[in-house]
Short mmCIF file of C-alpha atoms in Angstrom, two decimals:
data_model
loop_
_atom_site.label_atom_id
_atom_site.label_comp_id
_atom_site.label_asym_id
_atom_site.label_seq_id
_atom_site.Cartn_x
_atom_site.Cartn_y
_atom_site.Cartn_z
CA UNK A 16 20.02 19.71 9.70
CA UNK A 17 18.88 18.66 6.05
CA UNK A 18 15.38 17.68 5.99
CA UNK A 19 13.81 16.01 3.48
CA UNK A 20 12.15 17.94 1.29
CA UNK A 21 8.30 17.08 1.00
CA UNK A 22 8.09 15.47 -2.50
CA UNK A 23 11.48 13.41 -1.66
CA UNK A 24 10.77 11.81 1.90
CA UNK A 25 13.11 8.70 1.07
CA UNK A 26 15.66 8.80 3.95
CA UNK A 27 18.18 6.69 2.34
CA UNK A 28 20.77 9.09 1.20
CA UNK A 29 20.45 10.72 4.83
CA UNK A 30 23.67 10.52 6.65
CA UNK A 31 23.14 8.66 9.87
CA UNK A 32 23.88 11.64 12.26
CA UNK A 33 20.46 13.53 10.60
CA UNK A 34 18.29 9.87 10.85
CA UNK A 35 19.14 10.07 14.45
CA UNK A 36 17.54 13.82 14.68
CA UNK A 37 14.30 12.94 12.80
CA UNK A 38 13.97 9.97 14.97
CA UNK A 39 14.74 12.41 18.36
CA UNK A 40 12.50 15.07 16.85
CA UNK A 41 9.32 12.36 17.13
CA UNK A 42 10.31 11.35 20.50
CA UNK A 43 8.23 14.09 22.12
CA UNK A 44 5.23 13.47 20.18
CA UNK A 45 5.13 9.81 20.45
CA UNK A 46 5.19 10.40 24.09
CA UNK A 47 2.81 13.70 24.02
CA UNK A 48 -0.07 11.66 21.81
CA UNK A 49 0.35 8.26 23.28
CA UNK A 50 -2.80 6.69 24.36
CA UNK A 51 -4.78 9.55 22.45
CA UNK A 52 -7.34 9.19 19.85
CA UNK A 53 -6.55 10.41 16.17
CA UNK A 54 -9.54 10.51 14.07
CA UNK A 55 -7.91 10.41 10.31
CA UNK A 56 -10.55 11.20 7.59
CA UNK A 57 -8.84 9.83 4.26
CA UNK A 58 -9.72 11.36 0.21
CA UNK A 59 -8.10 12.94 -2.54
CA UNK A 60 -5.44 12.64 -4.04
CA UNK A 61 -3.92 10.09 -1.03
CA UNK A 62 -6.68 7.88 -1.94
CA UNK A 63 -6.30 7.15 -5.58
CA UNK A 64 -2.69 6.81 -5.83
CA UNK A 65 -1.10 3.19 -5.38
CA UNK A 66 1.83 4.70 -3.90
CA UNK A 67 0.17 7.71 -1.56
CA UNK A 68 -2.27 4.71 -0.39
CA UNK A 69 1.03 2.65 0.43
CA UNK A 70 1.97 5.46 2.33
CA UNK A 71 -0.87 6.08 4.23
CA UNK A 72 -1.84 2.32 5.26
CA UNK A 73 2.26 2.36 6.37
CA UNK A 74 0.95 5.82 8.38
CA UNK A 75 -2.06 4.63 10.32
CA UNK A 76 0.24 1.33 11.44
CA UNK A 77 2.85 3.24 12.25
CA UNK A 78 0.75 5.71 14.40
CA UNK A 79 -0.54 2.43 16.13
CA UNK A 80 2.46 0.79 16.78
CA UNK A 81 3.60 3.58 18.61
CA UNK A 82 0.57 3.50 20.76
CA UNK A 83 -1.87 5.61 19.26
CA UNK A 84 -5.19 5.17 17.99
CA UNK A 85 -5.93 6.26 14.73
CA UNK A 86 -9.90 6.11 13.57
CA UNK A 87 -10.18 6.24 9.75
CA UNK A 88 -13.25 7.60 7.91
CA UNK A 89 -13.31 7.53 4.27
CA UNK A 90 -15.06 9.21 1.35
CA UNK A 91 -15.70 8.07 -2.46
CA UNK A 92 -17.06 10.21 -4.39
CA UNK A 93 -14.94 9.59 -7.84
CA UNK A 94 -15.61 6.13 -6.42
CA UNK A 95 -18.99 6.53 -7.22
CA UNK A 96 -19.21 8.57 -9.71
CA UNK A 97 -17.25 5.77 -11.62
CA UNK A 98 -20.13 2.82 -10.45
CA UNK A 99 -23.10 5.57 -11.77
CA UNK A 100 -21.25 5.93 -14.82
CA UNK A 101 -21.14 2.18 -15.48
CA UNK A 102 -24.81 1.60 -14.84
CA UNK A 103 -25.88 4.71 -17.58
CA UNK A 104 -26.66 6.70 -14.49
CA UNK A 105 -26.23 10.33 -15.02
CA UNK A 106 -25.91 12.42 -11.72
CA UNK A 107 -28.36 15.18 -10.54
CA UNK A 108 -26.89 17.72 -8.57
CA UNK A 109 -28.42 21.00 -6.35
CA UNK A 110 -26.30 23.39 -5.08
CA UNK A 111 -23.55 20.73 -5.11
CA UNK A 112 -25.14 17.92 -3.64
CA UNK A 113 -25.43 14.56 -5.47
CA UNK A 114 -29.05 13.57 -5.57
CA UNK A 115 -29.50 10.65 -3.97
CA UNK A 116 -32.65 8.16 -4.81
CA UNK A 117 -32.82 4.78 -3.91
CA UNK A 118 -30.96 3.38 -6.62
CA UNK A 119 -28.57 5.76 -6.57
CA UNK A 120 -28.06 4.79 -2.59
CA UNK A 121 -27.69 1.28 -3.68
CA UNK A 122 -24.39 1.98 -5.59
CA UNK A 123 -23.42 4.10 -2.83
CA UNK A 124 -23.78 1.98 -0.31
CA UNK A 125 -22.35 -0.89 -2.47
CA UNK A 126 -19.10 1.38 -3.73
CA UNK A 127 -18.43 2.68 0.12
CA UNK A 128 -19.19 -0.35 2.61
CA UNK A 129 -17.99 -2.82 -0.29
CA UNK A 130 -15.46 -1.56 -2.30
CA UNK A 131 -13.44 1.14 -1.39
CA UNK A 132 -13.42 0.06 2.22
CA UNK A 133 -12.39 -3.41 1.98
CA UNK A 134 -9.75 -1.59 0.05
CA UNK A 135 -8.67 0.28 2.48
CA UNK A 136 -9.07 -2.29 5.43
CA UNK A 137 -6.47 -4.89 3.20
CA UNK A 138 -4.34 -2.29 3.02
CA UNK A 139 -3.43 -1.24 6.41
CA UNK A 140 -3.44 -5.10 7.14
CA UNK A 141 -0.95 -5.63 4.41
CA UNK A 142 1.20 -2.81 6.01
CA UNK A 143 1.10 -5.22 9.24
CA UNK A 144 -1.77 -3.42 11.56
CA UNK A 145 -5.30 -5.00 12.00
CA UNK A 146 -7.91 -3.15 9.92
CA UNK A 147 -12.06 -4.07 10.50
CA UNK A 148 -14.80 -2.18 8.34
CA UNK A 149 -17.49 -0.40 10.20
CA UNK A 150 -20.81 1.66 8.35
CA UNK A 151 -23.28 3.49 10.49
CA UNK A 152 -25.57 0.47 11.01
CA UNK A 153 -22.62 -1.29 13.22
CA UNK A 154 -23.35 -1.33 17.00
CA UNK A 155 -25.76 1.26 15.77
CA UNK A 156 -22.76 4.06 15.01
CA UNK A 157 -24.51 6.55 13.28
CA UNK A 158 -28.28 7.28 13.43
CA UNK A 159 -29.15 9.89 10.84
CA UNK A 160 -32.99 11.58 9.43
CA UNK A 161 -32.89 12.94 6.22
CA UNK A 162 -31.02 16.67 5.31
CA UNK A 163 -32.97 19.42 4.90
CA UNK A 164 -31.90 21.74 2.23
CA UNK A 165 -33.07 25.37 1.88
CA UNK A 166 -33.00 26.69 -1.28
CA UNK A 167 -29.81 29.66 -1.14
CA UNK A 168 -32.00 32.56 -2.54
CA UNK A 169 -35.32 31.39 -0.36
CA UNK A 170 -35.21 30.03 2.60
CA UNK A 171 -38.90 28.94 2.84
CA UNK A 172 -37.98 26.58 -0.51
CA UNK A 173 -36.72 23.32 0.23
CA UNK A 174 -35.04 20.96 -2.12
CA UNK A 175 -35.41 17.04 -1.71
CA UNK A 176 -31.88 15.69 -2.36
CA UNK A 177 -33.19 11.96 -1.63
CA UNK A 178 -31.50 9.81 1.13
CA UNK A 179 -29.02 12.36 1.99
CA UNK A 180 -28.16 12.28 5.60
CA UNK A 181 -27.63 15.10 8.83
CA UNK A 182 -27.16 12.85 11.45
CA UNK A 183 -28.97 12.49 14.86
CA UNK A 184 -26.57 10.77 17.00
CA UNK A 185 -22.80 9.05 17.32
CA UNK A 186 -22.69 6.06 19.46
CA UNK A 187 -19.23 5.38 19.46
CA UNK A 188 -18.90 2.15 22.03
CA UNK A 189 -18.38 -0.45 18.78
CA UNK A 190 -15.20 1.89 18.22
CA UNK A 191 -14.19 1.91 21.88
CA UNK A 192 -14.41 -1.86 21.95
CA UNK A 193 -12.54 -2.26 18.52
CA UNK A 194 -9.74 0.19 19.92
CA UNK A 195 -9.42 -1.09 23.00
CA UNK A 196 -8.38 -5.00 21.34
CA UNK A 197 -6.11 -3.37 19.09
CA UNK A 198 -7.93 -2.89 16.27
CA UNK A 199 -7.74 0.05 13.77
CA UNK A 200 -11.86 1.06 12.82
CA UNK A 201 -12.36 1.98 9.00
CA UNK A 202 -15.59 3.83 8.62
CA UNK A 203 -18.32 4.39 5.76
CA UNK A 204 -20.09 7.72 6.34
CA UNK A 205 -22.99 5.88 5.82
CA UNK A 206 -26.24 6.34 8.85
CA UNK A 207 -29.05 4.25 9.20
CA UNK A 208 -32.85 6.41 10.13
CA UNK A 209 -35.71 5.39 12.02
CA UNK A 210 -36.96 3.10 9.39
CA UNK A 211 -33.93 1.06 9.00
CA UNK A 212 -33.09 3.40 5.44
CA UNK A 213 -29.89 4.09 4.51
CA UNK A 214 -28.48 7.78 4.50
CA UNK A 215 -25.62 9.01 2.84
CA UNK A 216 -23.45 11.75 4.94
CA UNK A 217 -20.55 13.83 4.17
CA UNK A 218 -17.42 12.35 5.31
CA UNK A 219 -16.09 15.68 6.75
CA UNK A 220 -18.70 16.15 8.30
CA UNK A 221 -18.82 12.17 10.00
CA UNK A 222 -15.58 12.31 10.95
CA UNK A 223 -15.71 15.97 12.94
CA UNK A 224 -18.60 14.74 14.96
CA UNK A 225 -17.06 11.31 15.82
CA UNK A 226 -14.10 12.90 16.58
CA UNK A 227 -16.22 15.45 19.53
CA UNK A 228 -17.87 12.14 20.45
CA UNK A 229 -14.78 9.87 20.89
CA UNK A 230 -12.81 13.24 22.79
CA UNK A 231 -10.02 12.50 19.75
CA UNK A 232 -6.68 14.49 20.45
CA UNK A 233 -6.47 15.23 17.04
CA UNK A 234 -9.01 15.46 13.49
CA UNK A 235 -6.42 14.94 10.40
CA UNK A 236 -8.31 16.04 6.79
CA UNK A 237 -6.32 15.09 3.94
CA UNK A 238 -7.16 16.77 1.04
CA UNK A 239 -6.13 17.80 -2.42
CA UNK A 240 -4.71 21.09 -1.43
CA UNK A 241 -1.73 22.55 0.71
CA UNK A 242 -3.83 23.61 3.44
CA UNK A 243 -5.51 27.13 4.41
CA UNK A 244 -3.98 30.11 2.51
CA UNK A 245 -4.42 33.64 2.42
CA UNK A 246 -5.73 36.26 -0.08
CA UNK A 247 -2.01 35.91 -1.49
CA UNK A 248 -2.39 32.41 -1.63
CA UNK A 249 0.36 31.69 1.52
CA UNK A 250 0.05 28.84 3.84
CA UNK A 251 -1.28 29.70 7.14
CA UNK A 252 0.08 26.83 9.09
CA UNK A 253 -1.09 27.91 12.55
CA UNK A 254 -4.50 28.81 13.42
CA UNK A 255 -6.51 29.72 16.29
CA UNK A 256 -10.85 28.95 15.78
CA UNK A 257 -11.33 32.87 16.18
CA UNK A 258 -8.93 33.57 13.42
CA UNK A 259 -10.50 30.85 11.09
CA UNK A 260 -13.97 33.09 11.59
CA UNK A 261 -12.33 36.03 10.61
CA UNK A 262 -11.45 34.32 7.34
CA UNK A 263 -14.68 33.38 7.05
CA UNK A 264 -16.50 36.98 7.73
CA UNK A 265 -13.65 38.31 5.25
CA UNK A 266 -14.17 35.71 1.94
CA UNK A 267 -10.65 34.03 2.53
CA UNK A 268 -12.35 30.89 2.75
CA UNK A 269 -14.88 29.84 0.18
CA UNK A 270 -16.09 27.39 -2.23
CA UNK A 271 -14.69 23.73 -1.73
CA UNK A 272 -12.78 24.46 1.41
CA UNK A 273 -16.36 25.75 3.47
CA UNK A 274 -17.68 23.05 4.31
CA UNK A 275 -14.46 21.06 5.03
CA UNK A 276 -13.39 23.95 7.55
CA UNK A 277 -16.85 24.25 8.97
CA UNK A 278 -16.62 20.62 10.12
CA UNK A 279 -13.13 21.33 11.28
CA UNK A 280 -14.35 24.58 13.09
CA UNK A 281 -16.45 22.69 15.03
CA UNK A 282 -14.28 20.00 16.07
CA UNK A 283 -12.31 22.73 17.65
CA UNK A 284 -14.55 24.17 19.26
CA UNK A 285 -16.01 21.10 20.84
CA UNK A 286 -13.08 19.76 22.56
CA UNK A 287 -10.92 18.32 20.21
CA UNK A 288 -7.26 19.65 20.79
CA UNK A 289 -6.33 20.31 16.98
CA UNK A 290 -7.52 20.10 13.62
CA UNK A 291 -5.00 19.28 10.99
CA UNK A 292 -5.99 20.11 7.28
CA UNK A 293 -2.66 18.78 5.09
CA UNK A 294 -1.74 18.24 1.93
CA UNK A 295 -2.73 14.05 0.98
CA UNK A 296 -0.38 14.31 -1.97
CA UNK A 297 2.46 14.80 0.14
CA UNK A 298 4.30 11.38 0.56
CA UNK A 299 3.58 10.51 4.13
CA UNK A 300 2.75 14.00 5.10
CA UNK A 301 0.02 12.60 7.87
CA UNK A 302 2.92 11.05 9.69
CA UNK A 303 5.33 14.38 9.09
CA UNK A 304 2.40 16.46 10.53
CA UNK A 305 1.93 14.60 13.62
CA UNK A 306 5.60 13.62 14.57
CA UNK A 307 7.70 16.25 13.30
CA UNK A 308 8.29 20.36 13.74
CA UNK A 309 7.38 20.58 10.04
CA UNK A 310 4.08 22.28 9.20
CA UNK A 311 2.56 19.90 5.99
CA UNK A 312 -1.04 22.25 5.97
CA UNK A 313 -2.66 23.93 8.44
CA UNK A 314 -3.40 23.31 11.93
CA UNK A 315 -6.29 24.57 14.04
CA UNK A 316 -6.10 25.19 18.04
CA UNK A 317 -8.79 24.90 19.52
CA UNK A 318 -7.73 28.27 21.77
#
């Protein structure tokens, strides 16, 4: 059978025979994930191109329409690097976290719940499915208390890195309800604390924990890169949450990818079935993931 290759996923000059086969191949997975949460947590690459954000709105309807139910969770950060940049603000980091101080939460929160969400929410309801726009303070989501950061060379040194969140607690009933009327929920990784302030989270990091809460079959991270690889820079397409520690203990994963997989890590072990990091600048490679044999990054079992 010829399949597509990944860059070319245009079925048109795809005899009729082979259409069939692609369609067959899904058949199992559309039945196998029907019914099951998919927590989706959209970046990169996928999320500043016109056409990759095409494809993905066309995705999440499609993953609905079959009778999923795909959560989304975005990011932003070029987003809002952008909106600083425009207002003269130049950004502070410490050890790769944006400082955040109250005017600097303003834009966030302004560039994240306004902006790039509504972007994303008329999107997916231009593709035909029926997108609403959630942040942390909605049905009281996400409750969060400001991260502590420990300095890396001494721990009793702590940086303040401003409203930067860890969150406290996921309720996810305002999802349930929006799922259960056919909605798809578009989320801000954005928690509120004790005194009604506004926290900024990592998206990774939002989107493993609602996918523990909400028991989601599946955690999809789109990123900027082809998945896990090894020393020789391979894809490992299929991994077990024992193996991804030995990559840890032996420096295979670093950098960028730590705190992504760390998120993911967790996911696994908490109950959700499998973690899929893949490729965003792969034309539809969410939807190739999920309802085909072909591997599009790496997946994590959670045994």
């Amino acid at each position: 059978m010829t399949h597509p290759s990944p860059a070319d996923p245009d079925l048109s000059h795809v005899g009729p025979r082979d259409k069939a086969e692609i369609l067959a191949q899904a058949l199992p997975y559309i039945r196998k994930f029907h019914g099951k949460t998919l927590v989706i947590k959209y970046g990169g690459n996928a999320m500043t191109d016109p056409a990759l954000q095409a494809d993905f709105a066309e995705d999440v309807v499609l993953l609905k329409l079959v009778g999923m139910n795909p959560v989304v969770v975005h990011g932003g950060g070029p987003q809002i690097e952008t909106a600083l940049n425009r207002l003269g603000k130049k950004g502070h980091f410490i050890q790769g976290m944006r400082v955040t101080d109250e005017e600097t939460m303003e834009v966030v929160e302004w560039v994240l719940a306004g902006q790039v969400q509504q972007d994303i929410v008329g999107l997916i309801n231009q593709a035909g499915g029926k997108a609403v726009g959630l942040t942390g303070r909605d049905g009281g989501l996400i409750r969060a208390q400001k991260l502590k950061m420990l300095d890396k060379s001494d721990s009793t040194k702590e940086h303040d890195i401003g409203f930067v969140g860890d969150i406290v607690s996921i309720d996810p009933s305002v999802v349930k309800a929006l799922q259960d009327d056919a909605f798809i929920p578009v989320i801000s990784p954005i928690g509120f604390g004790e005194e009604n302030e506004s926290y900024n989270i990592n998206a990774d990091v939002v989107a493993g924990k609602l996918a523990t809460v909400l028991k989601a079959e599946k955690l999809v991270l789109l990123t900027n890169t082809p998945g896990v690889l090894n020393k020789a820079g391979e894809l490992l397409t299929d991994l077990t949450a024992r193996e991804i520690d030995e990559l840890f203990a032996d420096g295979t994963i670093s950098g960028g990818m730590l705190p992504k997989i760390e998120g993911a890590l967790d996911a696994a072990k908490s109950g959700v079935n499998a973690v899929h990091i893949i490729d965003g600048r792969v034309p539809h490679a969410m939807l190739l993931e999920i309802l085909t044999d072909q591997a599009y990054g790496t997946m994590i079992r959670s045994h």
